[in-house]
């Protein structure tokens, strides 16, 4: 199809060369023209702000006060590291990330094993399970509020509690974080599943056939063939999910708003509060933002290194 | 005969597996189905104990989502009931003793969402395609570094970037404007769009363009007449992922808009009526907001994996 198109064009060559002589653009110029709008936008929207907030993190400044930033050196960082309240938020976040990522990994992998071999409805089921992932987290959080409602919510009802007697998921300090975890796992297990399915479908059949000939048990096949073969993709999924879980903001805002008390106050939520509500502590918030940024970069790097080692080994 | 026994066992395992998969799928979708049904429930059915599965569907939720209403006194109500020019939505409101006095803010919010998500998607895909082509076909100095830099911009937590952007936007007069959010969403989607489209452009054989160049096409013509039509699928898939991101985005919209340019996600939580939260309206709003996403996601399900891994994994 393409070839004929090209040949057609060559018939009209005189017209084209006239066109060409007027608008002559060298490859180098075209390359610059194609690249620079993108890079300029990214530099002005992403890089410049990062330097700006690095500067702000060393100052005392409030965006709503009419005073210029005052340089205070490392004071903000010192305050944050000595703030026992903030450590609670970091601990909440750590617990949340650990729980949600490990549950997603187990459930996602399990779902992938179930849907691995095709059956008549498997395509439809796979697509349907992917729906939650596409939804807006804040809307999902808000809606689960109704589902978790202790008197007329469907969650406790399906668990078999009589109306009004079940646990109050969103009002209890112990359960609220679990509620956020449940919703997050519901939303994102399909993501892990999708990646695992890709990994599973790439395992060559002869590995299993050889194991079958050797009369290897299915458990042995799972440990020695399935798991190692899926591991690289599983790790990519875990990497993505860890980074994303660390950034969780929308879901919590929709579901609990950080409450009750500070039971579900994650670092990202607190960062928002610090920067845009109450005192508008812009300087301190910038410092906290930088700490979060460093943690995210560190986590990404650990995983990427691990991933590369697996690929090589 | 061990062979037959083996087959029988395999069939049993398969039956269990299929049943389990279908059961899990149904459990998985309960929240979505619940949202679907809540949107059509009358108020009493929503707060019924125990939860009701069957109910008389009503459009009450949708009406209260889209309209501003005022309570009628008994006299006004009688007057109202005699009128014959009432539309169906007026009648739905009337049953609750309310009169519709205008469209709600939600209409404007969805309009903003459409404008901002639409334009930013077009911009991100256009710029992304141009740079993807440049990265794919030309030798770019420090190419790997640039590509890594582009990807890394996506890893930044929105809350971290918003503080300086807020100050910058306030200075430039971009706070609470459509163009401000469009620029931001374009920038954030560019990482995805460059990576995804580079994968698609890489798959188009260079020979096509080379043949065209020999035949007298300019680079630009070769790009427009050969690469562009060949990457339509990639463009469509990329556009859908960008659209979903921009459509669902909450954090930036919450912090960088207040009224004029506010999109739907930060405003759905504030759909509150006179009698506390109107769950039917909330569900209706969520539903209408989610339907487009589900439809487009369904359309590109083949490329889903590629989209969520930034083109790293192809299937």
Coordinates of C-alpha atoms in Angstrom, one line a residue:
Chain A
X1 CA 0.0 0.0 0.0
X2 CA 2.8 2.4 1.0
X3 CA 4.8 1.5 -2.0
X4 CA 2.1 2.5 -4.4
X5 CA 1.6 5.7 -2.5
X6 CA 5.2 6.5 -2.9
X7 CA 5.2 5.7 -6.6
X8 CA 2.1 7.9 -7.1
X9 CA 3.9 10.8 -5.5
X10 CA 6.9 10.4 -7.8
X11 CA 4.7 11.1 -10.8
X12 CA 4.0 14.5 -9.5
X13 CA 7.6 15.2 -8.9
X14 CA 7.9 18.6 -10.6
X15 CA 5.3 20.1 -8.2
X16 CA 7.0 18.6 -5.2
X17 CA 10.5 19.9 -6.1
X18 CA 9.0 23.4 -6.7
X19 CA 7.5 23.1 -3.2
X20 CA 10.8 22.0 -1.9
X21 CA 12.8 24.8 -3.2
X22 CA 10.6 27.3 -1.4
X23 CA 10.5 25.5 1.9
X24 CA 13.9 23.9 2.4
X25 CA 14.4 22.6 5.9
X26 CA 17.6 20.7 6.7
X27 CA 17.3 17.7 8.9
X28 CA 19.2 19.4 11.7
X29 CA 16.7 22.3 11.7
X30 CA 13.8 20.0 11.6
X31 CA 15.2 18.0 14.5
X32 CA 15.5 21.2 16.6
X33 CA 12.0 22.3 15.6
X34 CA 10.6 19.0 16.6
X35 CA 12.4 18.7 19.9
X36 CA 12.6 22.1 21.4
X37 CA 8.9 22.8 22.1
X38 CA 8.7 19.6 24.2
X39 CA 12.0 20.2 26.1
X40 CA 11.2 23.9 26.6
X41 CA 7.8 23.1 28.1
X42 CA 9.2 20.4 30.4
X43 CA 12.0 22.6 31.6
X44 CA 9.7 25.5 32.4
X45 CA 7.0 23.4 34.0
X46 CA 9.1 20.8 35.7
X47 CA 12.7 21.8 36.1
X48 CA 12.5 25.4 36.9
X49 CA 9.9 24.9 39.6
X50 CA 12.1 22.3 41.2
X51 CA 15.0 24.7 41.6
X52 CA 12.6 27.4 42.8
X53 CA 11.2 25.1 45.5
X54 CA 14.7 24.0 46.5
X55 CA 15.5 27.7 47.2
X56 CA 12.2 28.1 49.0
X57 CA 13.0 25.1 51.2
X58 CA 15.8 27.1 52.8
X59 CA 13.6 30.0 53.6
X60 CA 10.8 31.0 55.9
X61 CA 8.0 32.0 53.6
X62 CA 4.3 32.0 53.4
X63 CA 2.6 32.4 50.1
X64 CA -0.3 34.4 51.6
X65 CA 1.8 36.7 53.6
X66 CA 3.1 39.9 51.9
X67 CA 6.7 39.3 52.9
X68 CA 9.6 38.1 50.8
X69 CA 11.2 34.8 51.7
X70 CA 13.8 35.0 54.5
X71 CA 16.9 32.7 54.2
X72 CA 17.1 30.4 57.2
X73 CA 19.5 27.7 55.9
X74 CA 18.7 24.2 57.0
X75 CA 16.3 25.3 59.7
X76 CA 13.2 23.8 57.9
X77 CA 14.9 20.5 57.4
X78 CA 16.0 20.4 61.1
X79 CA 12.4 21.2 62.2
X80 CA 10.9 18.5 60.0
X81 CA 13.3 15.8 61.2
X82 CA 12.7 16.8 64.8
X83 CA 8.9 16.9 64.4
X84 CA 7.5 13.8 66.1
X85 CA 4.1 14.4 64.5
X86 CA 5.6 14.2 61.0
X87 CA 7.2 10.9 61.9
X88 CA 3.7 9.6 62.5
X89 CA 2.7 10.6 59.0
X90 CA 5.8 8.9 57.6
X91 CA 5.0 5.8 59.6
X92 CA 1.5 5.8 58.3
X93 CA 2.8 6.1 54.7
X94 CA 5.3 3.4 55.2
X95 CA 2.7 1.0 56.6
X96 CA 0.3 1.9 53.9
X97 CA 2.8 1.4 51.1
X98 CA 4.0 -1.9 52.6
X99 CA 0.5 -3.3 53.1
X100 CA -1.0 -2.2 49.9
X101 CA 1.9 -3.1 47.6
X102 CA 2.3 -6.6 49.1
X103 CA -1.5 -7.3 49.0
X104 CA -1.7 -6.0 45.4
X105 CA 1.2 -8.2 44.4
X106 CA -0.3 -11.4 45.9
X107 CA -3.8 -10.7 44.6
X108 CA -2.7 -9.5 41.2
X109 CA -0.4 -12.5 40.7
X110 CA -3.2 -14.8 41.8
X111 CA -5.6 -13.3 39.4
X112 CA -3.1 -13.6 36.6
X113 CA -2.6 -17.3 37.4
X114 CA -6.4 -17.8 37.3
X115 CA -6.8 -16.0 34.0
X116 CA -3.6 -17.3 32.5
X117 CA -5.1 -20.1 30.4
X118 CA -7.7 -18.8 28.0
X119 CA -11.3 -19.9 28.4
X120 CA -14.4 -18.6 26.7
X121 CA -15.1 -15.6 28.9
X122 CA -11.5 -14.9 29.9
X123 CA -11.0 -11.9 27.6
X124 CA -14.1 -10.2 28.8
X125 CA -13.3 -10.9 32.5
X126 CA -9.8 -9.5 32.1
X127 CA -11.1 -6.3 30.6
X128 CA -13.8 -5.9 33.2
X129 CA -11.4 -6.4 36.0
X130 CA -9.3 -3.6 34.6
X131 CA -12.1 -1.0 35.0
X132 CA -11.3 0.1 38.6
X133 CA -7.8 1.1 37.5
X134 CA -9.1 3.6 35.0
X135 CA -11.3 5.4 37.4
X136 CA -10.6 8.7 39.1
X137 CA -9.2 7.9 42.6
X138 CA -10.9 10.8 44.3
X139 CA -14.3 9.7 43.0
X140 CA -13.6 6.1 43.9
X141 CA -12.6 7.2 47.4
X142 CA -15.7 9.2 47.8
X143 CA -17.9 6.4 46.6
X144 CA -16.4 3.8 48.9
X145 CA -17.4 6.1 51.7
X146 CA -20.9 5.0 51.0
X147 CA -19.9 1.4 50.6
X148 CA -18.1 1.5 54.0
X149 CA -21.0 3.2 55.8
X150 CA -21.7 1.2 59.0
X151 CA -25.5 1.4 58.8
X152 CA -26.4 1.3 55.1
X153 CA -23.2 0.5 53.5
X154 CA -22.9 -2.7 51.5
X155 CA -19.5 -3.8 52.6
X156 CA -20.4 -4.8 56.2
X157 CA -23.6 -6.3 54.9
X158 CA -21.7 -8.6 52.5
X159 CA -19.3 -9.5 55.3
X160 CA -22.4 -10.8 57.1
X161 CA -22.7 -8.2 59.9
X162 CA -26.2 -7.2 61.0
X163 CA -26.9 -3.6 60.1
X164 CA -25.2 -1.1 62.4
X165 CA -23.3 -3.8 64.3
X166 CA -20.3 -4.2 62.0
X167 CA -17.0 -2.4 62.3
X168 CA -17.0 1.3 61.6
X169 CA -14.3 1.3 59.0
X170 CA -13.8 5.0 58.6
X171 CA -14.4 6.1 62.1
X172 CA -12.0 3.7 63.8
X173 CA -8.4 4.6 64.2
X174 CA -7.2 1.0 63.7
X175 CA -9.4 0.2 60.7
X176 CA -9.3 3.5 58.7
X177 CA -5.9 2.8 57.3
X178 CA -7.0 -0.7 56.4
X179 CA -10.0 0.8 54.6
X180 CA -7.7 2.9 52.5
X181 CA -5.6 -0.2 51.8
X182 CA -8.7 -2.2 50.8
X183 CA -9.8 0.4 48.3
X184 CA -6.3 0.9 46.9
X185 CA -5.8 -2.9 46.5
X186 CA -9.2 -3.0 44.8
X187 CA -8.1 -0.4 42.3
X188 CA -4.6 -1.5 41.6
X189 CA -4.4 -5.3 41.8
X190 CA -5.5 -5.4 38.2
X191 CA -2.4 -3.4 37.2
X192 CA -0.2 -6.1 38.8
X193 CA -2.4 -8.7 37.1
X194 CA -1.9 -7.2 33.7
X195 CA 1.8 -7.2 34.0
X196 CA 1.9 -10.7 35.3
X197 CA -0.3 -11.9 32.5
X198 CA 2.2 -10.4 30.0
X199 CA 5.0 -12.2 31.9
X200 CA 3.2 -15.5 32.0
X201 CA 2.3 -15.5 28.3
X202 CA 6.0 -15.1 27.5
X203 CA 7.1 -18.3 29.2
X204 CA 8.0 -20.8 26.5
X205 CA 5.9 -24.0 26.7
X206 CA 8.9 -26.3 26.3
X207 CA 10.0 -25.4 29.8
X208 CA 6.8 -27.0 31.2
X209 CA 7.0 -29.8 28.8
X210 CA 10.5 -30.7 29.9
X211 CA 9.4 -30.5 33.5
X212 CA 6.5 -32.7 32.7
X213 CA 8.8 -35.3 31.3
X214 CA 11.0 -35.1 34.4
X215 CA 7.8 -35.7 36.4
X216 CA 8.3 -32.4 38.3
X217 CA 5.5 -31.6 40.7
X218 CA 3.3 -28.6 39.9
X219 CA 4.6 -26.8 43.0
X220 CA 8.1 -27.4 41.8
X221 CA 7.2 -26.1 38.4
X222 CA 5.7 -23.0 40.0
X223 CA 8.9 -22.2 42.0
X224 CA 11.4 -23.2 39.4
X225 CA 9.7 -22.0 36.2
X226 CA 6.8 -19.7 36.7
X227 CA 8.1 -17.5 39.4
X228 CA 11.6 -16.8 38.1
X229 CA 10.2 -16.2 34.6
X230 CA 7.6 -13.7 35.8
X231 CA 9.9 -12.1 38.3
X232 CA 11.2 -9.2 36.1
X233 CA 7.8 -8.0 35.1
X234 CA 6.5 -8.6 38.7
X235 CA 9.3 -6.3 39.9
X236 CA 8.4 -3.6 37.4
X237 CA 4.8 -3.8 38.7
X238 CA 6.0 -3.5 42.3
X239 CA 8.3 -0.6 41.4
X240 CA 5.5 1.3 39.7
X241 CA 3.1 0.6 42.5
X242 CA 5.5 1.5 45.3
X243 CA 6.2 4.9 43.8
X244 CA 2.6 5.5 43.1
X245 CA 1.5 4.3 46.6
X246 CA 4.0 6.7 48.2
X247 CA 2.4 9.5 46.3
X248 CA -1.2 8.5 47.3
X249 CA -3.2 11.7 47.7
X250 CA -6.5 11.6 45.7
X251 CA -7.8 8.4 47.2
X252 CA -7.3 9.5 50.8
X253 CA -8.8 12.9 50.1
X254 CA -11.9 11.3 48.8
X255 CA -12.2 8.6 51.4
X256 CA -11.1 9.9 54.8
X257 CA -9.5 13.3 54.3
X258 CA -6.7 12.0 56.6
X259 CA -8.9 11.2 59.5
X260 CA -10.0 10.0 61.9
X261 CA -7.5 12.0 63.9
X262 CA -4.4 11.4 61.9
X263 CA -4.9 7.7 61.3
X264 CA -4.8 8.0 57.5
X265 CA -2.8 11.2 57.3
X266 CA -0.2 10.2 54.7
X267 CA 2.8 12.4 53.9
X268 CA 1.4 13.7 50.6
X269 CA -1.9 14.7 52.3
X270 CA 0.0 16.4 55.1
X271 CA 2.2 18.2 52.5
X272 CA -0.9 19.6 50.9
X273 CA -2.3 20.7 54.3
X274 CA 1.1 22.3 55.2
X275 CA 1.4 24.2 51.9
X276 CA -2.2 25.2 51.0
X277 CA -4.3 25.2 54.1
X278 CA -4.1 27.1 57.5
X279 CA -0.8 29.0 57.8
X280 CA 0.4 28.3 54.2
X281 CA 3.8 27.3 55.4
X282 CA 5.4 27.4 52.0
X283 CA 9.0 27.3 53.1
X284 CA 8.6 24.3 55.4
X285 CA 6.3 22.5 52.9
X286 CA 9.0 22.9 50.2
X287 CA 11.5 21.3 52.5
X288 CA 9.1 18.4 53.2
X289 CA 8.5 18.1 49.5
X290 CA 12.2 17.7 48.9
X291 CA 12.5 15.0 51.5
X292 CA 9.6 13.1 49.8
X293 CA 11.3 13.6 46.4
X294 CA 14.6 12.2 47.6
X295 CA 12.8 9.1 49.1
X296 CA 11.0 8.5 45.8
X297 CA 14.2 8.8 43.8
X298 CA 16.0 6.5 46.2
X299 CA 13.2 3.8 46.1
X300 CA 13.1 4.0 42.3
X301 CA 16.9 3.5 42.1
X302 CA 17.0 0.5 44.4
X303 CA 14.4 -1.2 42.3
X304 CA 16.0 -0.3 39.0
X305 CA 19.3 -1.7 40.2
X306 CA 17.7 -4.9 41.4
X307 CA 15.8 -5.2 38.1
X308 CA 19.0 -4.8 36.0
X309 CA 20.7 -7.4 38.1
X310 CA 17.9 -9.9 37.4
X311 CA 18.1 -9.1 33.7
X312 CA 21.8 -9.7 33.6
X313 CA 21.8 -12.8 35.8
Chain B
X1 CA -6.0 -46.1 32.3
X2 CA -4.0 -43.3 33.9
X3 CA -4.3 -41.1 30.9
X4 CA -8.0 -40.8 31.1
X5 CA -7.9 -40.2 34.8
X6 CA -5.4 -37.5 34.2
X7 CA -7.7 -35.8 31.7
X8 CA -10.6 -36.0 34.0
X9 CA -8.6 -34.3 36.7
X10 CA -7.5 -31.6 34.3
X11 CA -11.1 -30.9 33.3
X12 CA -12.1 -30.7 37.0
X13 CA -9.3 -28.3 37.7
X14 CA -10.3 -26.2 34.8
X15 CA -13.9 -26.0 35.9
X16 CA -12.8 -24.9 39.4
X17 CA -10.5 -22.3 37.8
X18 CA -13.2 -20.9 35.5
X19 CA -15.8 -20.7 38.3
X20 CA -13.4 -19.1 40.6
X21 CA -12.4 -16.5 38.0
X22 CA -16.0 -15.6 37.2
X23 CA -16.9 -15.4 40.9
X24 CA -13.9 -13.1 41.6
X25 CA -14.8 -10.9 38.7
X26 CA -18.3 -10.5 40.0
X27 CA -17.1 -9.6 43.5
X28 CA -14.6 -7.2 41.9
X29 CA -17.3 -5.4 40.1
X30 CA -19.8 -5.0 43.0
X31 CA -18.6 -1.5 43.9
X32 CA -19.0 -0.4 40.3
X33 CA -22.4 -2.0 40.0
X34 CA -23.4 -0.4 43.4
X35 CA -22.4 3.0 42.0
X36 CA -24.5 2.3 38.9
X37 CA -27.5 1.4 40.9
X38 CA -27.1 4.2 43.5
X39 CA -27.3 6.8 40.7
X40 CA -30.8 5.7 40.0
X41 CA -32.0 5.1 43.5
X42 CA -34.6 7.3 45.3
X43 CA -33.2 8.8 48.5
X44 CA -35.0 6.3 50.8
X45 CA -33.5 3.3 49.0
X46 CA -30.0 4.6 49.4
X47 CA -30.1 4.8 53.2
X48 CA -32.2 1.7 53.5
X49 CA -31.1 -0.9 56.2
X50 CA -30.3 -3.5 55.1
X51 CA -29.1 -2.3 51.7
X52 CA -31.7 -2.7 49.0
X53 CA -31.0 -4.5 45.7
X54 CA -34.3 -3.8 44.1
X55 CA -35.9 -0.3 43.9
X56 CA -37.9 1.9 41.6
X57 CA -35.4 3.7 39.4
X58 CA -35.6 7.5 39.4
X59 CA -33.7 10.2 37.8
X60 CA -33.7 12.3 41.0
X61 CA -29.9 11.9 41.3
X62 CA -29.2 13.2 37.9
X63 CA -31.7 16.1 38.3
X64 CA -30.1 17.2 41.5
X65 CA -26.7 16.9 40.0
X66 CA -27.4 19.2 37.1
X67 CA -29.7 21.7 38.6
X68 CA -30.0 24.3 41.3
X69 CA -33.2 24.0 43.2
X70 CA -35.2 25.9 45.8
X71 CA -37.8 24.6 48.2
X72 CA -41.4 25.5 47.4
X73 CA -44.0 26.5 49.9
X74 CA -47.2 24.6 49.8
X75 CA -49.0 27.4 47.9
X76 CA -46.3 27.7 45.3
X77 CA -46.4 23.9 45.0
X78 CA -50.1 23.9 44.2
X79 CA -49.5 26.6 41.6
X80 CA -46.7 24.6 40.1
X81 CA -48.7 21.4 40.0
X82 CA -51.3 23.1 37.8
X83 CA -48.8 24.1 35.2
X84 CA -48.7 22.0 32.1
X85 CA -45.4 23.2 30.6
X86 CA -43.3 21.3 33.0
X87 CA -40.5 19.2 31.6
X88 CA -39.8 15.7 33.1
X89 CA -36.9 17.1 35.2
X90 CA -39.2 19.8 36.7
X91 CA -41.6 17.0 37.6
X92 CA -38.9 14.9 39.3
X93 CA -37.9 17.9 41.4
X94 CA -41.5 18.7 42.1
X95 CA -42.1 15.4 43.7
X96 CA -39.5 16.4 46.4
X97 CA -41.2 19.8 46.7
X98 CA -38.5 21.6 44.8
X99 CA -38.4 23.9 41.9
X100 CA -35.5 24.1 39.4
X101 CA -34.0 27.5 39.3
X102 CA -31.0 27.0 37.0
X103 CA -28.2 24.7 36.0
X104 CA -25.8 23.6 38.8
X105 CA -22.0 24.3 38.9
X106 CA -21.4 20.7 37.8
X107 CA -22.3 21.6 34.3
X108 CA -19.6 24.2 34.2
X109 CA -17.1 21.9 35.8
X110 CA -17.6 19.2 33.3
X111 CA -17.3 21.8 30.5
X112 CA -14.0 22.9 32.0
X113 CA -12.9 19.2 32.2
X114 CA -13.7 18.7 28.6
X115 CA -11.9 21.8 27.4
X116 CA -8.8 21.2 29.5
X117 CA -8.5 17.5 29.0
X118 CA -9.2 17.8 25.2
X119 CA -6.8 20.6 24.4
X120 CA -4.0 19.3 26.6
X121 CA -4.3 15.8 25.0
X122 CA -4.1 17.3 21.5
X123 CA -1.1 19.4 22.6
X124 CA 0.7 16.5 24.3
X125 CA 0.2 14.1 21.4
X126 CA 1.3 16.6 18.8
X127 CA 4.4 17.7 20.7
X128 CA 5.0 14.1 21.7
X129 CA 4.8 12.8 18.1
X130 CA 7.2 15.4 16.8
X131 CA 9.8 14.7 19.5
X132 CA 9.3 10.9 19.3
X133 CA 10.0 11.2 15.6
X134 CA 13.1 13.3 16.2
X135 CA 14.4 10.8 18.9
X136 CA 13.6 7.8 16.6
X137 CA 15.1 9.0 13.3
X138 CA 17.8 11.6 14.1
X139 CA 20.9 11.3 16.1
X140 CA 20.3 13.4 19.2
X141 CA 23.2 14.2 21.5
X142 CA 22.8 12.5 24.9
X143 CA 19.6 10.8 23.7
X144 CA 19.3 8.4 26.6
X145 CA 19.8 11.1 29.1
X146 CA 17.1 13.3 27.5
X147 CA 14.7 10.3 27.4
X148 CA 15.4 9.5 31.0
X149 CA 14.8 13.1 32.0
X150 CA 11.5 13.2 30.2
X151 CA 10.4 10.0 32.0
X152 CA 11.6 11.2 35.3
X153 CA 9.2 14.2 35.2
X154 CA 6.4 11.8 35.5
X155 CA 7.7 10.3 38.7
X156 CA 7.4 13.6 40.6
X157 CA 4.6 13.7 43.0
X158 CA 2.1 16.4 41.9
X159 CA 2.0 17.8 45.4
X160 CA 5.7 18.4 45.4
X161 CA 5.7 20.3 42.1
X162 CA 2.5 22.3 42.9
X163 CA 4.0 24.7 45.5
X164 CA 6.5 26.4 43.1
X165 CA 4.0 26.2 40.2
X166 CA 1.4 27.8 42.3
X167 CA 3.7 30.8 43.0
X168 CA 4.8 30.9 39.4
X169 CA 1.3 30.9 38.1
X170 CA 0.2 33.5 40.6
X171 CA 3.0 35.8 39.3
X172 CA 2.1 35.1 35.7
X173 CA -1.7 35.4 36.2
X174 CA -2.2 31.8 35.2
X175 CA -3.8 30.7 38.5
X176 CA -7.3 29.5 38.0
X177 CA -7.1 29.7 34.2
X178 CA -7.8 27.1 31.6
X179 CA -4.4 27.7 29.9
X180 CA -2.6 27.2 33.2
X181 CA -4.0 23.7 33.7
X182 CA -3.6 22.9 30.0
X183 CA 0.1 23.7 30.1
X184 CA 0.6 21.6 33.2
X185 CA -1.3 18.6 31.9
X186 CA 0.4 18.8 28.6
X187 CA 3.8 18.8 30.3
X188 CA 2.9 15.9 32.5
X189 CA 1.4 13.9 29.6
X190 CA 4.4 14.6 27.4
X191 CA 6.6 12.0 29.2
X192 CA 4.0 9.3 28.5
X193 CA 3.4 10.5 24.9
X194 CA 7.1 10.8 23.9
X195 CA 7.8 7.3 25.3
X196 CA 4.8 5.6 23.9
X197 CA 5.0 7.2 20.5
X198 CA 8.7 6.6 20.2
X199 CA 7.9 2.9 20.5
X200 CA 5.3 3.1 17.7
X201 CA 7.5 5.2 15.4
X202 CA 10.4 2.8 15.9
X203 CA 8.3 0.1 14.5
X204 CA 7.7 1.9 11.2
X205 CA 10.4 0.7 8.8
X206 CA 12.8 3.5 7.9
X207 CA 13.0 2.2 4.3
X208 CA 9.6 3.7 3.5
X209 CA 10.8 7.2 4.3
X210 CA 14.1 6.6 2.6
X211 CA 12.4 5.6 -0.6
X212 CA 10.2 8.7 -0.4
X213 CA 13.2 10.9 0.2
X214 CA 14.9 9.4 -2.9
X215 CA 11.7 10.1 -4.8
X216 CA 12.0 13.8 -4.0
X217 CA 10.0 14.2 -0.9
X218 CA 11.3 16.6 1.7
X219 CA 11.8 15.3 5.3
X220 CA 8.7 17.1 6.4
X221 CA 6.6 15.6 3.6
X222 CA 7.9 12.2 4.3
X223 CA 6.9 12.7 7.9
X224 CA 3.5 14.0 7.1
X225 CA 2.6 11.5 4.3
X226 CA 4.3 8.3 5.5
X227 CA 5.0 8.4 9.3
X228 CA 1.8 10.1 10.3
X229 CA -0.6 7.7 8.6
X230 CA 1.4 4.8 9.8
X231 CA 1.3 5.8 13.4
X232 CA -2.4 6.4 13.7
X233 CA -3.0 3.5 16.1
X234 CA -0.2 4.7 18.3
X235 CA -1.5 8.3 18.2
X236 CA -5.0 7.0 19.2
X237 CA -3.7 4.9 22.0
X238 CA -1.5 7.7 23.4
X239 CA -4.4 10.2 23.1
X240 CA -6.6 7.9 25.2
X241 CA -4.1 7.5 28.0
X242 CA -3.4 11.2 28.0
X243 CA -7.1 11.9 28.0
X244 CA -7.7 9.6 30.9
X245 CA -4.9 11.2 33.0
X246 CA -6.1 14.8 32.3
X247 CA -9.8 13.8 32.8
X248 CA -9.1 12.1 36.2
X249 CA -6.5 14.5 37.5
X250 CA -7.3 15.9 40.9
X251 CA -4.3 17.2 42.8
X252 CA -3.3 20.0 40.4
X253 CA -6.9 21.0 39.8
X254 CA -7.6 21.2 43.5
X255 CA -4.5 23.4 44.2
X256 CA -4.3 25.5 41.1
X257 CA -7.9 26.4 40.4
X258 CA -10.6 27.9 42.6
X259 CA -13.7 28.6 40.5
X260 CA -13.4 29.7 36.9
X261 CA -11.2 26.8 35.6
X262 CA -12.1 24.2 38.2
X263 CA -12.6 20.8 36.7
X264 CA -15.0 18.0 37.8
X265 CA -12.8 15.8 40.0
X266 CA -12.3 18.3 42.8
X267 CA -15.9 19.4 42.7
X268 CA -17.6 16.0 42.8
X269 CA -16.8 15.6 46.6
X270 CA -18.6 18.9 47.2
X271 CA -22.0 17.9 45.7
X272 CA -23.8 18.4 49.0
X273 CA -27.5 19.1 49.2
X274 CA -29.7 20.5 51.9
X275 CA -30.1 17.1 53.6
X276 CA -26.5 16.2 53.9
X277 CA -24.6 14.5 51.1
X278 CA -26.8 13.6 48.2
X279 CA -25.5 10.2 47.4
X280 CA -27.6 9.7 44.3
X281 CA -26.3 13.0 42.9
X282 CA -22.7 12.0 43.8
X283 CA -23.2 8.6 42.2
X284 CA -24.8 10.1 39.2
X285 CA -21.9 12.6 38.8
X286 CA -19.3 9.9 39.3
X287 CA -21.1 7.6 36.8
X288 CA -21.3 10.2 34.1
X289 CA -17.7 11.1 34.8
X290 CA -16.6 7.5 34.6
X291 CA -18.5 6.3 31.6
X292 CA -16.3 8.1 29.0
X293 CA -13.2 6.7 30.6
X294 CA -14.5 3.1 30.5
X295 CA -15.6 3.4 26.9
X296 CA -12.3 4.7 25.7
X297 CA -10.3 2.3 27.8
X298 CA -12.3 -0.5 26.3
X299 CA -11.5 0.8 22.9
X300 CA -7.7 0.6 23.5
X301 CA -7.6 -2.5 25.7
X302 CA -5.1 -4.1 23.3
X303 CA -2.7 -1.3 24.1
X304 CA -3.4 -1.1 27.8
X305 CA -0.3 -2.8 28.9
X306 CA 1.8 -0.7 26.7
X307 CA 0.2 2.4 27.9
X308 CA 0.6 1.8 31.6
X309 CA 4.3 0.8 31.3
X310 CA 5.2 3.8 29.2
X311 CA 5.7 1.6 26.2
X312 CA 8.3 -0.5 28.0
X313 CA 6.3 -3.7 27.5
X314 CA 4.8 -4.7 24.2
X315 CA 2.4 -7.5 23.7

